Structures are given as structure tokens and as C-alpha cells.
Coordinates of C-alpha atoms in Angstrom, one line a residue:
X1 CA 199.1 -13.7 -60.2
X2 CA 197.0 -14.2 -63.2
X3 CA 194.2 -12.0 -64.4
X4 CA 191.6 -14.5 -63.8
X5 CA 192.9 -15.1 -60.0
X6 CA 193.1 -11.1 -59.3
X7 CA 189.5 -10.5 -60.6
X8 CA 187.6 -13.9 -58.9
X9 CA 188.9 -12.1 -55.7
X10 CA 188.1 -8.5 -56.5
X11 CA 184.6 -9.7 -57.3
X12 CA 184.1 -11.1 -53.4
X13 CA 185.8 -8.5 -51.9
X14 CA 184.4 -5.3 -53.5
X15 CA 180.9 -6.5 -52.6
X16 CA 182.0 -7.4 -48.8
X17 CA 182.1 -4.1 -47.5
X18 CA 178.4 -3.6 -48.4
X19 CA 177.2 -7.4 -47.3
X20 CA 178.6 -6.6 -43.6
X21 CA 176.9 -3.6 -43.6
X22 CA 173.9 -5.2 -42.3
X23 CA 171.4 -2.9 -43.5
X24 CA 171.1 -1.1 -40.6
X25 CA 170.2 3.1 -40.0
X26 CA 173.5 4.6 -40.1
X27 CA 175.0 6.0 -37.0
X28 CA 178.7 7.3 -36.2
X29 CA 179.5 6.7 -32.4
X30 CA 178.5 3.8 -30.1
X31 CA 175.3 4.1 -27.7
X32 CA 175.3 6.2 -24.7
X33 CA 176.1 4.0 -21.6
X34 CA 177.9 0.5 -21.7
X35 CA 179.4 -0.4 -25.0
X36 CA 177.6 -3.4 -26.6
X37 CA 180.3 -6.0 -27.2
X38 CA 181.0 -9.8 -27.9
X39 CA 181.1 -12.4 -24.8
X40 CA 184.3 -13.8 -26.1
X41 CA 185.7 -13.3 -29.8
X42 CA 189.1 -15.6 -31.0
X43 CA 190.7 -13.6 -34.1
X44 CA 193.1 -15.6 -36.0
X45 CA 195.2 -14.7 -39.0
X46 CA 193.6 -16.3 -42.4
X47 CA 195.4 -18.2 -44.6
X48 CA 198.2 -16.5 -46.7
X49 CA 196.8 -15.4 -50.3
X50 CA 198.8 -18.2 -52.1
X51 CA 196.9 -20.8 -50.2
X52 CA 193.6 -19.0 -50.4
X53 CA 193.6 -18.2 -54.0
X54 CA 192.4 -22.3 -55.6
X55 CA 190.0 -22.2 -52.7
X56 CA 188.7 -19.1 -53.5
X57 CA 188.2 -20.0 -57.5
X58 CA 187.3 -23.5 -56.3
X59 CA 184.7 -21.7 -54.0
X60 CA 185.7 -23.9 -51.5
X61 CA 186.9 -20.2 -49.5
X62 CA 183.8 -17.6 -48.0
X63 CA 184.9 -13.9 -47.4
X64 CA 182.4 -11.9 -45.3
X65 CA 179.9 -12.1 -42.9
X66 CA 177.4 -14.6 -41.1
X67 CA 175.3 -14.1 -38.1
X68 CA 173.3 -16.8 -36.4
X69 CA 171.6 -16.4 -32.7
X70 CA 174.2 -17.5 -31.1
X71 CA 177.4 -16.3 -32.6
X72 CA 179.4 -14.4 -35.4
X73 CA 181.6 -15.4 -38.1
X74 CA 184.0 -13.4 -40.1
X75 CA 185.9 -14.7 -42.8
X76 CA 189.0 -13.7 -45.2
X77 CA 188.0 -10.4 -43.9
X78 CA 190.5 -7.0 -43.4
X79 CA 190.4 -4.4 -41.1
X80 CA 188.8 -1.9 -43.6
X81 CA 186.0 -4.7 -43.8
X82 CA 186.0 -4.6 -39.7
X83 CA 185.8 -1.1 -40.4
X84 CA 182.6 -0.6 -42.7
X85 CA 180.9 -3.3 -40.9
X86 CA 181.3 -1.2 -37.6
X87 CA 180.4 1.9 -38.5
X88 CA 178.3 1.3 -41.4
X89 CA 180.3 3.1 -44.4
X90 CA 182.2 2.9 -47.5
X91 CA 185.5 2.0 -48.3
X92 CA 186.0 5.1 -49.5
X93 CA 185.0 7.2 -46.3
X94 CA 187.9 5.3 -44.4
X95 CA 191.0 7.7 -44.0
X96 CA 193.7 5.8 -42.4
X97 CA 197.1 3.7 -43.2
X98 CA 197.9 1.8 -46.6
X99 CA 198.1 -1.4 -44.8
X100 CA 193.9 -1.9 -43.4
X101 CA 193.1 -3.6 -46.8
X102 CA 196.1 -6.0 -46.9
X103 CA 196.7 -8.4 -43.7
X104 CA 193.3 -10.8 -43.2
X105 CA 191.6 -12.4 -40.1
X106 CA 189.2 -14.8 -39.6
X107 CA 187.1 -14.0 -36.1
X108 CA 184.2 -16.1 -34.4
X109 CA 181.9 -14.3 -31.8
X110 CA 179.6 -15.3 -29.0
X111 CA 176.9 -13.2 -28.9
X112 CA 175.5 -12.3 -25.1
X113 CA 172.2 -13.8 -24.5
X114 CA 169.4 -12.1 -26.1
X115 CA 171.5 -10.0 -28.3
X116 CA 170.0 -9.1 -31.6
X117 CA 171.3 -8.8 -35.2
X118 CA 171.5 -4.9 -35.5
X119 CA 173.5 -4.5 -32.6
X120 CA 176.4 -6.3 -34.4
X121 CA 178.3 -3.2 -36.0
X122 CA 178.4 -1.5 -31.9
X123 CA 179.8 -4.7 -30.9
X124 CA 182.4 -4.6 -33.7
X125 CA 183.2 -1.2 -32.6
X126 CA 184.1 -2.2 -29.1
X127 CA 186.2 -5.2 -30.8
X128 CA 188.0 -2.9 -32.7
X129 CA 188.7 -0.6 -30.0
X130 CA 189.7 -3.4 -27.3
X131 CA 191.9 -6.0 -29.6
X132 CA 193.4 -3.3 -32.3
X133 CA 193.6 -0.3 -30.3
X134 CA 191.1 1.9 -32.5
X135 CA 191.0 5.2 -32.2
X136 CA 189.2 7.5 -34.6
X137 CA 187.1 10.7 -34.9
X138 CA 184.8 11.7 -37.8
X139 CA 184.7 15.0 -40.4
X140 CA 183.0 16.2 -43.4
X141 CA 185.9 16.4 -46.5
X142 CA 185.6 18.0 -49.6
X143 CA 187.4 15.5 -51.9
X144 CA 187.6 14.8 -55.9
X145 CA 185.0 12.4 -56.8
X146 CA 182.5 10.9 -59.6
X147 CA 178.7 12.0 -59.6
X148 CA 177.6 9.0 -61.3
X149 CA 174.2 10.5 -63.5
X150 CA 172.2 9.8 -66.8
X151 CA 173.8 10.9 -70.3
X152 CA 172.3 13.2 -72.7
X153 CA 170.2 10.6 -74.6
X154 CA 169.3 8.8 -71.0
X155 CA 169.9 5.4 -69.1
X156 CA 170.0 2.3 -71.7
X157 CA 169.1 0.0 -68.6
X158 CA 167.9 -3.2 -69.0
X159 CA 165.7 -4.1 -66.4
X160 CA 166.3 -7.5 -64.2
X161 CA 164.5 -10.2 -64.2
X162 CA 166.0 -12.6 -61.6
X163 CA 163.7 -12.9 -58.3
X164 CA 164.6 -10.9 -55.4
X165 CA 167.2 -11.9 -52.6
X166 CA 165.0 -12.9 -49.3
X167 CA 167.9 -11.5 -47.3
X168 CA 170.3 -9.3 -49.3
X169 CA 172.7 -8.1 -46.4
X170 CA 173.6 -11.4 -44.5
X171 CA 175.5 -14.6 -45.7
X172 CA 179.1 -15.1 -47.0
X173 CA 180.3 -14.7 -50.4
X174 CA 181.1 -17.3 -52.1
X175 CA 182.3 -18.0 -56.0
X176 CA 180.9 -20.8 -58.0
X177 CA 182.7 -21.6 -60.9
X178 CA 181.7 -23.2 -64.1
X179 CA 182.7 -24.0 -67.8
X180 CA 184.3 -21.7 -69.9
X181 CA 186.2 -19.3 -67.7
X182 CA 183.1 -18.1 -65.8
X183 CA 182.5 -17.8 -62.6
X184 CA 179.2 -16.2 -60.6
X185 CA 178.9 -14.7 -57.4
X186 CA 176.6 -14.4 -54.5
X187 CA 174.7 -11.6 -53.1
X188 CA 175.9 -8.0 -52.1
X189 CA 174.3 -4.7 -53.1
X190 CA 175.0 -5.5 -56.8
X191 CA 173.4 -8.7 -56.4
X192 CA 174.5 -11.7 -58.3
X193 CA 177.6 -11.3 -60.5
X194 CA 178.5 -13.1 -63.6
X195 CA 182.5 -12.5 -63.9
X196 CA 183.6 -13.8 -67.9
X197 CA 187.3 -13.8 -69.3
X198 CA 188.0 -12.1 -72.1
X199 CA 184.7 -10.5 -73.7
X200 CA 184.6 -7.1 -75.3
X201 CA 187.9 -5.8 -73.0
X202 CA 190.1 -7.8 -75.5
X203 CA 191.7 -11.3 -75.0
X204 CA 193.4 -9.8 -71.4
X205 CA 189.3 -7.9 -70.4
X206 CA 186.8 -9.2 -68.5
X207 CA 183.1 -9.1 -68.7
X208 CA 181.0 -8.2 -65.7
X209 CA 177.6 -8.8 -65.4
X210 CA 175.7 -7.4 -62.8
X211 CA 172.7 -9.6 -63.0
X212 CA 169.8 -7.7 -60.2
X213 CA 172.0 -4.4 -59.5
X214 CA 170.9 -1.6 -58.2
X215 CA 172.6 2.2 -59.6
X216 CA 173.8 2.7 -55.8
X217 CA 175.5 -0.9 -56.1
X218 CA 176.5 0.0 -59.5
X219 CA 178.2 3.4 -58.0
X220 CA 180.1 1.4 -55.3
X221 CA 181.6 -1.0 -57.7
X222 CA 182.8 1.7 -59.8
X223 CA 184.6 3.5 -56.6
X224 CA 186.8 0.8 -56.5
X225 CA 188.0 0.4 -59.9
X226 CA 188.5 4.0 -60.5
X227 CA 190.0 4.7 -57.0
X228 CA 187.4 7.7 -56.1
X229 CA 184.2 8.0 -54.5
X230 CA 181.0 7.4 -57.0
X231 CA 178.0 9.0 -55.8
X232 CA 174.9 7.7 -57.4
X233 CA 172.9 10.9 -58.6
X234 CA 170.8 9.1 -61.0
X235 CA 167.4 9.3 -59.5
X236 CA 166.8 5.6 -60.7
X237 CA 165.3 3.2 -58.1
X238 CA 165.0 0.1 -59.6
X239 CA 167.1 -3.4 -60.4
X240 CA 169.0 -4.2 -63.5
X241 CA 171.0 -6.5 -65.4
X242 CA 174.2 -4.4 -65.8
X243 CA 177.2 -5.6 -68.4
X244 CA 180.4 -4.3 -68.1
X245 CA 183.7 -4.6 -70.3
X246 CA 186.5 -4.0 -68.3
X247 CA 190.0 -3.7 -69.6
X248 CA 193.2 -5.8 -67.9
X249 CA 194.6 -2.1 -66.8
X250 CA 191.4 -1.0 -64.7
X251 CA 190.5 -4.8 -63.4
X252 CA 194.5 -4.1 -61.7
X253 CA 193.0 -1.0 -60.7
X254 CA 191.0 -2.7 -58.5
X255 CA 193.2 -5.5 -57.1
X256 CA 195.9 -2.5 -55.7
X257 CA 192.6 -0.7 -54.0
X258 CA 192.1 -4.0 -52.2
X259 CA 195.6 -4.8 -51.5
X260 CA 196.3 -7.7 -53.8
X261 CA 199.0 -5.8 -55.4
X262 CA 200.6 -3.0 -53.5
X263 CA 198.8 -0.4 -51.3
X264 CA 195.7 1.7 -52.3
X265 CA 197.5 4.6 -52.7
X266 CA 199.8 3.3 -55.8
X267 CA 196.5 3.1 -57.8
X268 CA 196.6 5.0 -60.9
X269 CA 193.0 6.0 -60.9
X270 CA 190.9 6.7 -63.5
X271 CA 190.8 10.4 -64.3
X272 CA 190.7 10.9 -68.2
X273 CA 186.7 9.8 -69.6
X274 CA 188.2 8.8 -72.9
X275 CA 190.8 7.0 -71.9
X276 CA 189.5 4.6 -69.4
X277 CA 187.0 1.3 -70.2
X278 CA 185.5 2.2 -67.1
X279 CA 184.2 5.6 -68.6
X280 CA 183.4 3.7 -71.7
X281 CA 181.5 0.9 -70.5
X282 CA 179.5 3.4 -68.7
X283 CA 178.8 5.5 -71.1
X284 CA 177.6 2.4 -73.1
X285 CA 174.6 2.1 -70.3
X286 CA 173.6 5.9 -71.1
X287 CA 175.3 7.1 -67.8
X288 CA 178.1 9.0 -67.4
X289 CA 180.6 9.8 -64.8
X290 CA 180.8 13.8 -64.3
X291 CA 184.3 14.8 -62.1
X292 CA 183.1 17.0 -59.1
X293 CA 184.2 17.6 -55.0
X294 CA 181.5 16.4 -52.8
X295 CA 181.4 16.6 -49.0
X296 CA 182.2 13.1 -47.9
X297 CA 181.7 12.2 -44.5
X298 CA 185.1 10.4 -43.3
X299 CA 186.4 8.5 -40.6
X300 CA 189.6 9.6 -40.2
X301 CA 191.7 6.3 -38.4
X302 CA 193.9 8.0 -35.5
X303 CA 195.7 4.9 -34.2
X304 CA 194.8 1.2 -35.3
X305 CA 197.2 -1.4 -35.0
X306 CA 198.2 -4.1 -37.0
X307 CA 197.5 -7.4 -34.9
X308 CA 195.2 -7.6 -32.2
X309 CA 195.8 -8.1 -29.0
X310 CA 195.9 -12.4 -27.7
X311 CA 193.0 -14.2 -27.6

């Protein structure tokens, strides 16, 4: 798989978990009393990566989310995406089996009558529960992670100055590519994302640019390429245009995390702030990544299985 296929992915996928969020308060269990859930949902398997990947740098392919009145689309989605959707985290607070982030489904939903939006995530509990046999329970863990803060001499942020999103947590991602190796795409809590072959990395690097990011967004983008929770602690509320040289190693990093290249647990993450691009190209915004163990709420996956039950 070449470089340019494993990062037009990465670049859908790491902002999926976020878009299905749904922008919702967080909660942890389903409501008291009936479980919310879909009239009828058909899952199917999606198309095997080989076949997906031209349609996905084409961006002829959508990964994520959509959510009309009547019904619910998923698309090129995995069961960690099922997952964060449902019960509103982050990858990284998912404890379970090496295989969530590698088989993919595509699932439409009928919505009962009169359902509204921010009941999605309970339905897609029940769903999970009822067609893959979900069964998990919840704890605070100490773990290693990144504290994401400003550097000595401060942030060297450049503010953003493209318009904001009139509806930042809904749609699919797509991928629209364009002359000269680049390729831009949609939405997610990064916003917009302007993906470039072989800027400041070196001929085999990759230049993101993170065109109305947020530091959060920022922080969650960063959790997947150096295999660690990132936990914004900047203070900083508002949007930017963020650039980002990342090196061939880091950008394969990211493809393992999301199962485009063995399990999540074979990454090699990032530890060593002098010997990453990562830390670099951080460092080059006037932030830095301090190592520390935060309390991390986790859903810990007691039983999932791997295919759901027949349609």
C-alpha cells in the first residue's frame, strides 16, 4: 500500500470517531426504562480495502455518519466507530480486542416515528448489544499519556480564517482530490484538512494542514499518530490553521492504530520528544507534548463479537 493511499484513509478515519459523536452531553449507560433502538437496521460487510481504496482517493467512497428524519446511515465504519458514536468517547477510552478497528460495515436504520437526532448514540447502544452481543462496563484508569500544553516561549498559532461549519458534527467524510498530490477533507473536529505529499517530512513526509482546528481537535489527531491519549491542557479556545510535517514512520503510526496494517497494539508509539516528527512539528506551533498518567475514563469491552447477528 503506498504512502499516499495509507494517509488519504487515515485522514477520514481519524476524524470519524469525532463526526459520529454527534455533539451530544456525554453519558455512560442507556436511559432508565425501555432502551431506545432502531425499527429495523440491515448491517452488511463494506467493501474489502483493495476495492475501497481508488474510491476513497477518487472520493467517490464516504466513511461516517448521516442522519436524516427518517433513517440512519453508516458507512466504511468499524466497530470502534460503532463504539464512540454510542457512548460518546474516544478511541482511546475503548479497551477491548485488536480486531474492533479492522473488519468494516455499512448499516442503514429506520428511525421510529418521532425519534430525534440526539437519541441516536442510545439506539446504537441497543444495536450493539442486540446484533454483536456487547457487553461492557466502565472504570477510571490511570494510564501513560500526553498533556498537550503551550511551550516556554508560548503558542505560535495562526489564527483561521475560513468561515465556520453550519453543522460541524453531522455529514459523511468525504476526500476531494486535486492537482499535485493534494487532497482536502471534510469536516470533523479539526475541521477541513489539507493532506500534501512530500513537504518538510522529506520526499516519503506528508504535510497536514489543519485549516479551522480547534487544540482539542488538534489533541485527538495527535492520539492517533502517537498511539496515546492527548489531553488538550492548553487553555486556548479558539480556531486555527494548523501545519503539520509528518514523517513516513509516524503517518504508519497511524495506519496500524486504525487497522490498515496490523493491530493497534503493534504500533511503536511515539515516546522519545527528540526523536519523533510528531514532537517536532509540535514543538514548531510553540506547544509541547509533556509525558504524564491521567485518569481516563474507559470502557472496558467484556464480550463483542465479530459479525452480527442476520439481518
Amino acid at each position: 500500500m503506498s504512502l499516499e493511499a495509507i494517509f488519504s484513509l487515515e485522514s477520514i478515519l481519524v476524524r470519524c470517531a469525532a463526526v459520529v459523536a454527534l455533539a451530544v452531553p456525554a453519558v455512560w449507560a442507556q436511559n432508565p426504562g425501555v432502551a431506545p433502538a432502531f425499527e429495523v437496521a440491515v448491517i452488511k460487510p463494506s467493501l474489502p480495502m483493495a476495492e475501497a481504496m481508488p474510491l476513497l482517493m477518487q472520493g467517490k467512497l464516504r466513511a461516517g455518519i448521516s442522519i436524516d428524519k427518517a433513517r440512519v446511515d453508516l458507512e466504511f465504519v468499524t466497530l470502534t466507530d460503532l463504539i464512540v458514536a454510542a457512548y460518546r468517547l474516544k478511541p482511546h477510552q475503548i479497551s477491548g480486542p485488536d480486531w474492533l478497528s479492522m473488519e468494516r460495515f455499512n448499516i442503514q436504520a429506520k428511525l421510529p416515528d418521532g425519534a430525534v437526532e440526539d437519541r441516536v448514540p442510545d439506539m446504537l447502544q441497543t444495536l450493539l448489544g442486540e446484533r454483536f452481543g456487547l457487553k461492557a462496563h466502565t472504570e477510571l484508569r490511570a494510564m501513560p499519556a500526553y498533556a498537550l500544553i503551550a511551550g516556554k516561549n508560548g503558542p505560535k498559532l495562526k489564527p483561521s480564517t475560513l468561515p465556520a461549519d453550519p453543522d460541524p458534527g453531522g455529514g459523511l467524510q468525504t476526500m476531494t482530490p486535486s492537482a499535485g498530490g493534494t487532497m482536502t477533507s471534510t469536516g470533523g473536529p479539526a475541521g477541513p484538512t489539507r493532506i500534501t505529499m512530500g513537504q518538510n517530512g522529506g520526499p516519503n513526509g506528508i504535510q497536514l494542514v489543519l485549516l479551522r482546528a480547534s487544540t482539542s481537535g488538534l489533541a485527538d489527531l495527535l492520539s492517533s499518530i502517537t498511539g496515546k491519549p492527548v489531553v488538550d491542557r492548553t487553555g486556548l479556545n479558539d480556531r486555527y490553521e494548523i501545519a503539520l510535517d509528518i514523517a513516513v514512520e509516524d503517518v504508519q503510526n497511524v495506519a496500524r492504530a486504525l487497522g490498515m496494517g496490523g493491530p493497534a497494539a503493534a504500533i511503536g508509539a511515539a515516546t522519545d520528544p527528540g526523536g519523533s516528527s510528531v514532537f517536532q512539528a509540535v514543538g514548531q506551533l510553540g506547544l509541547r507534548l509533556d509525558p504524564r498518567k491521567e485518569e481516563i475514563k474507559t470502557l472496558v469491552i467484556d464480550k463483542i463479537d465479530k459479525q452480527p447477528t442476520a439481518n
